[in-house]
C-alpha cells in the first residue's frame, strides 16, 4: 500500500518532518505533495483534504485519513505492526507514547523562541530561562528513555516514532546552539547523521525557499549537518 502525504515547507515545518519520518524511516511507501506555507494557495489545497486544516495530513488508498502527526503515528503502527514504530516491551512502549504526547503538547517556549529552521544556524542566540527549563525537561526525558534502551543511538535502541517526534528538537538544539548534556548532544548528532533527515534537508535546500517569518535577526552560519564526504 502506498500512502499520500501532504506536507509544508521542509526547511521550516517541524510537524511535516515528523509525519514524513513516520513513513521514510520505516520504509513505508508514500507519495509526497508539498503545500507551501505562507502561500495564498495553502488553504485552497487543504480543501481537497477536508476535514484537515493543517499539515501533515496522510491518506490511505482505502480513504482513511489522519490529519495530525500523532494520529499518523498511531494509524501506521496499527496498520504496520511489523514496522516497529513503538518499542515492544510494555514499560518502554508506555514511556515512548507518553514522551511523544508530551512533545506534541508541551515545550511552548522552545517552540515559540526557536522555530525550526534547517537553512541556517543562528549565532549568538541567548535562550530564556523558560527555554532552558524546556531543555532540562527534554534532557531528563531522553535520559529516562536511554535507561531502558537496548543498544543503538536512539531513545529506546532502535529508531522509533518517538525519535521522529524529537527530530525537530534536535534540529533546534543544533541550529540555535542550545545547551544539553553530553548524552543529549550525542542523541542530537545521531539525528543530524540520520539518512532520512539528511535527505529531507537536501530536498528543502533544493527548493531554495526562504521564509522571512522565521528570521531571528542574528548572524548566521551554515546549518551544522555533517558534510556528505563524512560517509
XYZ file of C-alpha atoms in Angstrom:
231
model
C 0.000 0.000 0.000
C 1.261 3.463 -0.925
C 0.001 6.420 1.096
C -0.362 10.076 0.164
C 1.119 12.729 2.442
C 0.583 16.484 2.337
C 3.417 18.487 3.888
C 4.546 22.071 4.373
C 7.979 23.520 3.608
C 10.708 21.035 4.509
C 13.047 23.677 5.899
C 10.524 25.002 8.405
C 7.590 22.652 9.057
C 8.516 20.612 12.107
C 5.229 18.726 12.154
C 5.589 17.830 8.482
C 9.029 16.419 9.221
C 7.592 14.244 11.973
C 4.834 12.962 9.713
C 7.228 12.196 6.858
C 9.734 10.399 9.091
C 6.962 8.072 10.261
C 6.948 6.776 6.678
C 10.510 7.286 5.447
C 12.342 5.924 8.478
C 10.200 2.777 8.442
C 10.274 2.045 4.697
C 6.550 2.627 4.215
C 5.800 3.765 0.636
C 4.429 7.293 0.382
C 3.728 9.903 -2.287
C 4.519 13.386 -1.016
C 2.762 16.576 -2.065
C 4.208 19.922 -0.999
C 1.794 22.641 0.123
C 3.975 25.758 0.541
C 3.297 27.675 3.736
C 2.526 31.405 3.798
C 1.087 30.994 0.313
C -2.446 32.005 -0.754
C -2.961 28.529 -2.226
C -2.270 26.787 1.104
C -5.883 26.861 2.325
C -7.262 26.025 -1.128
C -5.099 22.916 -1.337
C -6.304 21.763 2.066
C -9.901 21.795 0.821
C -9.087 18.617 -1.105
C -8.041 17.039 2.193
C -11.065 18.037 4.295
C -11.663 17.902 7.205
C -7.909 18.502 7.606
C -6.857 22.092 8.256
C -3.152 21.532 8.860
C -0.112 19.677 7.568
C 0.927 16.936 7.709
C -2.102 15.022 6.562
C -1.859 11.426 5.383
C -4.337 9.396 3.357
C -4.524 5.667 2.699
C -5.742 4.026 -0.509
C -8.934 2.926 1.269
C -9.785 6.551 2.102
C -8.696 6.547 5.737
C -7.118 9.866 6.627
C -5.085 11.223 9.537
C -4.617 14.983 9.858
C -2.258 15.108 12.812
C 1.230 13.675 13.249
C 0.290 11.772 16.398
C -2.687 10.260 14.608
C -0.401 9.314 11.710
C 1.922 7.542 14.141
C -0.884 5.511 15.673
C -2.534 4.814 12.320
C 0.664 3.480 10.788
C 1.536 1.462 13.886
C -1.911 -0.132 13.703
C -1.626 -0.972 10.006
C 2.078 -1.897 10.024
C 2.822 -3.523 13.397
C 5.933 -5.135 11.917
C 7.499 -1.712 11.228
C 8.328 -1.123 14.887
C 7.013 2.384 15.461
C 6.760 1.727 19.198
C 9.038 -0.348 21.466
C 7.917 -3.912 22.112
C 8.461 -4.020 25.933
C 5.314 -2.650 27.635
C 7.139 -0.257 30.004
C 9.243 1.198 27.213
C 6.221 1.462 24.925
C 4.272 3.317 27.615
C 7.090 5.811 28.138
C 7.632 6.272 24.394
C 3.959 7.066 23.843
C 3.932 9.410 26.832
C 7.005 11.242 25.532
C 5.518 11.630 22.051
C 2.339 13.049 23.563
C 4.308 15.449 25.764
C 6.322 16.568 22.753
C 3.033 17.084 20.960
C 1.500 19.302 23.648
C 4.317 20.898 25.678
C 7.572 22.872 25.346
C 5.760 26.005 24.171
C 8.643 28.346 24.942
C 11.154 26.289 22.962
C 8.748 26.123 20.028
C 7.987 29.851 20.132
C 11.502 31.189 20.664
C 13.291 28.671 18.439
C 11.196 27.805 15.384
C 12.672 25.028 13.290
C 14.923 26.277 10.509
C 17.081 23.855 8.531
C 18.558 26.572 6.324
C 20.888 28.287 8.817
C 22.494 28.174 12.238
C 21.820 31.248 14.369
C 24.878 32.680 16.078
C 24.682 34.373 19.464
C 21.187 33.179 20.409
C 20.541 33.597 24.145
C 17.886 31.188 25.451
C 15.448 32.455 28.059
C 15.021 30.768 31.428
C 11.786 29.268 30.122
C 13.578 27.750 27.133
C 16.296 26.394 29.420
C 13.589 24.795 31.574
C 12.108 23.125 28.498
C 15.556 21.825 27.542
C 16.148 20.453 31.036
C 12.853 18.576 30.899
C 13.657 17.208 27.435
C 17.105 16.093 28.567
C 15.539 14.322 31.567
C 13.060 12.519 29.311
C 15.817 11.449 26.943
C 17.832 10.115 29.876
C 14.843 8.124 31.187
C 14.364 6.582 27.766
C 18.040 5.727 27.350
C 17.923 3.925 30.694
C 15.510 1.486 29.014
C 17.393 1.302 25.718
C 18.678 -1.960 24.323
C 21.626 -0.521 22.416
C 21.763 1.734 19.394
C 21.860 5.531 19.319
C 18.113 6.123 19.601
C 15.955 6.717 22.662
C 14.889 3.105 23.132
C 17.559 1.452 20.988
C 16.046 1.008 17.505
C 14.647 4.081 15.755
C 11.016 4.613 16.715
C 8.129 7.034 16.337
C 9.237 8.880 19.467
C 12.556 9.658 17.747
C 10.638 11.115 14.811
C 8.782 13.359 17.262
C 12.014 14.650 18.779
C 13.852 15.121 15.460
C 12.802 18.807 15.188
C 14.014 19.362 18.754
C 17.431 18.029 17.766
C 17.380 20.444 14.818
C 16.544 23.338 17.131
C 19.355 22.424 19.526
C 21.855 22.286 16.665
C 20.539 25.352 14.862
C 20.427 27.635 17.884
C 23.436 26.222 19.759
C 21.272 25.253 22.740
C 22.814 23.610 25.823
C 22.152 19.940 26.589
C 24.060 17.189 28.343
C 26.794 15.202 26.625
C 24.368 12.322 26.195
C 21.790 14.706 24.774
C 24.370 16.065 22.352
C 25.185 12.541 21.151
C 21.482 11.994 20.510
C 21.281 15.259 18.555
C 24.275 14.165 16.480
C 22.567 10.851 15.698
C 19.646 12.784 14.214
C 21.892 15.034 12.148
C 23.603 11.938 10.734
C 20.329 10.074 10.074
C 19.974 9.362 6.346
C 16.237 10.204 6.101
C 16.765 13.527 7.869
C 19.709 14.351 5.616
C 17.522 13.592 2.591
C 14.712 15.777 3.954
C 17.063 18.718 4.444
C 18.627 18.283 0.992
C 15.192 18.362 -0.627
C 14.343 21.501 1.322
C 17.573 23.153 0.216
C 16.833 22.204 -3.382
C 13.562 24.132 -3.131
C 15.647 27.145 -2.020
C 12.693 28.928 -0.415
C 13.384 31.264 2.499
C 10.513 32.460 4.698
C 11.270 35.783 6.383
C 8.763 34.912 9.127
C 11.420 32.712 10.694
C 14.177 35.326 10.715
C 15.856 35.782 14.114
C 17.763 38.979 13.187
C 21.013 37.348 14.260
C 24.228 36.486 12.419
C 24.048 33.142 10.634
C 26.353 30.347 9.574
C 25.793 27.096 7.705
C 23.458 24.649 9.402
C 25.705 22.055 11.111
C 24.693 18.983 9.116
C 27.590 16.543 8.565
C 29.242 17.004 5.203
C 28.499 14.364 2.524
C 32.142 13.279 2.425
C 31.929 12.248 6.077
C 30.344 8.980 4.868
